[in-house]
């Protein structure tokens, strides 16, 4: 479980560390990332739940 949480934290902070400064492709104002994020979280937590229950 610790490795799953660590991997999720790295993935969550990765985009913030990618680059800095003003740029022409604003990430926060584009709502198309929301379904992708929700799907990723559901799959990640579902996988973690399956892994915990198998032990």
mmCIF file with all atom_site columns, C-alpha atoms in Angstrom:
data_model
loop_
_atom_site.group_PDB
_atom_site.id
_atom_site.type_symbol
_atom_site.label_atom_id
_atom_site.label_alt_id
_atom_site.label_comp_id
_atom_site.label_asym_id
_atom_site.label_entity_id
_atom_site.label_seq_id
_atom_site.pdbx_PDB_ins_code
_atom_site.Cartn_x
_atom_site.Cartn_y
_atom_site.Cartn_z
_atom_site.occupancy
_atom_site.B_iso_or_equiv
_atom_site.pdbx_formal_charge
_atom_site.auth_seq_id
_atom_site.auth_comp_id
_atom_site.auth_asym_id
_atom_site.auth_atom_id
_atom_site.pdbx_PDB_model_num
ATOM 1  C CA . UNK A 1 1  ? 0.000   0.000   0.000   1.00 0.00 ? 1  UNK A CA 1
ATOM 2  C CA . UNK A 1 2  ? 2.878   2.362   0.754   1.00 0.00 ? 2  UNK A CA 1
ATOM 3  C CA . UNK A 1 3  ? 4.263   1.973   -2.752  1.00 0.00 ? 3  UNK A CA 1
ATOM 4  C CA . UNK A 1 4  ? 0.883   2.732   -4.293  1.00 0.00 ? 4  UNK A CA 1
ATOM 5  C CA . UNK A 1 5  ? 0.504   5.897   -2.230  1.00 0.00 ? 5  UNK A CA 1
ATOM 6  C CA . UNK A 1 6  ? 4.059   6.934   -3.094  1.00 0.00 ? 6  UNK A CA 1
ATOM 7  C CA . UNK A 1 7  ? 3.427   6.378   -6.797  1.00 0.00 ? 7  UNK A CA 1
ATOM 8  C CA . UNK A 1 8  ? 0.204   8.393   -6.653  1.00 0.00 ? 8  UNK A CA 1
ATOM 9  C CA . UNK A 1 9  ? 1.964   11.263  -4.899  1.00 0.00 ? 9  UNK A CA 1
ATOM 10 C CA . UNK A 1 10 ? 4.710   11.323  -7.521  1.00 0.00 ? 10 UNK A CA 1
ATOM 11 C CA . UNK A 1 11 ? 2.133   11.340  -10.319 1.00 0.00 ? 11 UNK A CA 1
ATOM 12 C CA . UNK A 1 12 ? 0.159   14.089  -8.604  1.00 0.00 ? 12 UNK A CA 1
ATOM 13 C CA . UNK A 1 13 ? 3.159   16.391  -8.187  1.00 0.00 ? 13 UNK A CA 1
ATOM 14 C CA . UNK A 1 14 ? 4.758   15.647  -11.572 1.00 0.00 ? 14 UNK A CA 1
ATOM 15 C CA . UNK A 1 15 ? 2.816   18.203  -13.644 1.00 0.00 ? 15 UNK A CA 1
ATOM 16 C CA . UNK A 1 16 ? 3.572   20.972  -11.135 1.00 0.00 ? 16 UNK A CA 1
ATOM 17 C CA . UNK A 1 17 ? 7.293   20.311  -11.494 1.00 0.00 ? 17 UNK A CA 1
ATOM 18 C CA . UNK A 1 18 ? 7.250   19.984  -15.294 1.00 0.00 ? 18 UNK A CA 1
ATOM 19 C CA . UNK A 1 19 ? 7.901   23.643  -16.111 1.00 0.00 ? 19 UNK A CA 1
ATOM 20 C CA . UNK A 1 20 ? 7.393   27.098  -14.766 1.00 0.00 ? 20 UNK A CA 1
ATOM 21 C CA . UNK A 1 21 ? 6.465   30.464  -16.171 1.00 0.00 ? 21 UNK A CA 1
ATOM 22 C CA . UNK A 1 22 ? 3.636   31.849  -18.255 1.00 0.00 ? 22 UNK A CA 1
ATOM 23 C CA . UNK A 1 23 ? 2.740   29.808  -21.304 1.00 0.00 ? 23 UNK A CA 1
ATOM 24 C CA . UNK A 1 24 ? 0.026   29.670  -23.950 1.00 0.00 ? 24 UNK A CA 1
ATOM 25 C CA . UNK A 1 25 ? -1.603  26.405  -22.877 1.00 0.00 ? 25 UNK A CA 1
ATOM 26 C CA . UNK A 1 26 ? -3.299  27.012  -19.534 1.00 0.00 ? 26 UNK A CA 1
ATOM 27 C CA . UNK A 1 27 ? -3.902  23.717  -17.778 1.00 0.00 ? 27 UNK A CA 1
ATOM 28 C CA . UNK A 1 28 ? -6.391  24.720  -15.097 1.00 0.00 ? 28 UNK A CA 1
ATOM 29 C CA . UNK A 1 29 ? -8.856  26.482  -17.394 1.00 0.00 ? 29 UNK A CA 1
ATOM 30 C CA . UNK A 1 30 ? -9.347  23.456  -19.665 1.00 0.00 ? 30 UNK A CA 1
ATOM 31 C CA . UNK A 1 31 ? -12.078 21.193  -18.206 1.00 0.00 ? 31 UNK A CA 1
ATOM 32 C CA . UNK A 1 32 ? -11.172 18.224  -20.424 1.00 0.00 ? 32 UNK A CA 1
ATOM 33 C CA . UNK A 1 33 ? -8.656  16.930  -17.853 1.00 0.00 ? 33 UNK A CA 1
ATOM 34 C CA . UNK A 1 34 ? -11.348 16.308  -15.219 1.00 0.00 ? 34 UNK A CA 1
ATOM 35 C CA . UNK A 1 35 ? -12.790 13.034  -16.623 1.00 0.00 ? 35 UNK A CA 1
ATOM 36 C CA . UNK A 1 36 ? -9.260  11.735  -17.126 1.00 0.00 ? 36 UNK A CA 1
ATOM 37 C CA . UNK A 1 37 ? -8.345  12.555  -13.534 1.00 0.00 ? 37 UNK A CA 1
ATOM 38 C CA . UNK A 1 38 ? -11.498 10.970  -12.129 1.00 0.00 ? 38 UNK A CA 1
ATOM 39 C CA . UNK A 1 39 ? -10.973 7.827   -14.223 1.00 0.00 ? 39 UNK A CA 1
ATOM 40 C CA . UNK A 1 40 ? -7.354  7.595   -13.110 1.00 0.00 ? 40 UNK A CA 1
ATOM 41 C CA . UNK A 1 41 ? -8.302  7.912   -9.447  1.00 0.00 ? 41 UNK A CA 1
ATOM 42 C CA . UNK A 1 42 ? -11.084 5.310   -9.697  1.00 0.00 ? 42 UNK A CA 1
ATOM 43 C CA . UNK A 1 43 ? -8.764  2.826   -11.421 1.00 0.00 ? 43 UNK A CA 1
ATOM 44 C CA . UNK A 1 44 ? -5.922  3.520   -8.980  1.00 0.00 ? 44 UNK A CA 1
ATOM 45 C CA . UNK A 1 45 ? -8.044  3.102   -5.863  1.00 0.00 ? 45 UNK A CA 1
ATOM 46 C CA . UNK A 1 46 ? -9.816  0.081   -7.349  1.00 0.00 ? 46 UNK A CA 1
ATOM 47 C CA . UNK A 1 47 ? -6.454  -1.528  -8.051  1.00 0.00 ? 47 UNK A CA 1
ATOM 48 C CA . UNK A 1 48 ? -5.261  -0.725  -4.555  1.00 0.00 ? 48 UNK A CA 1
ATOM 49 C CA . UNK A 1 49 ? -8.413  -2.237  -3.079  1.00 0.00 ? 49 UNK A CA 1
ATOM 50 C CA . UNK A 1 50 ? -7.985  -5.421  -5.118  1.00 0.00 ? 50 UNK A CA 1
ATOM 51 C CA . UNK A 1 51 ? -4.315  -5.662  -4.087  1.00 0.00 ? 51 UNK A CA 1
ATOM 52 C CA . UNK A 1 52 ? -5.185  -5.262  -0.400  1.00 0.00 ? 52 UNK A CA 1
ATOM 53 C CA . UNK A 1 53 ? -7.992  -7.815  -0.531  1.00 0.00 ? 53 UNK A CA 1
ATOM 54 C CA . UNK A 1 54 ? -5.781  -10.423 -2.229  1.00 0.00 ? 54 UNK A CA 1
ATOM 55 C CA . UNK A 1 55 ? -3.335  -10.487 0.678   1.00 0.00 ? 55 UNK A CA 1
#
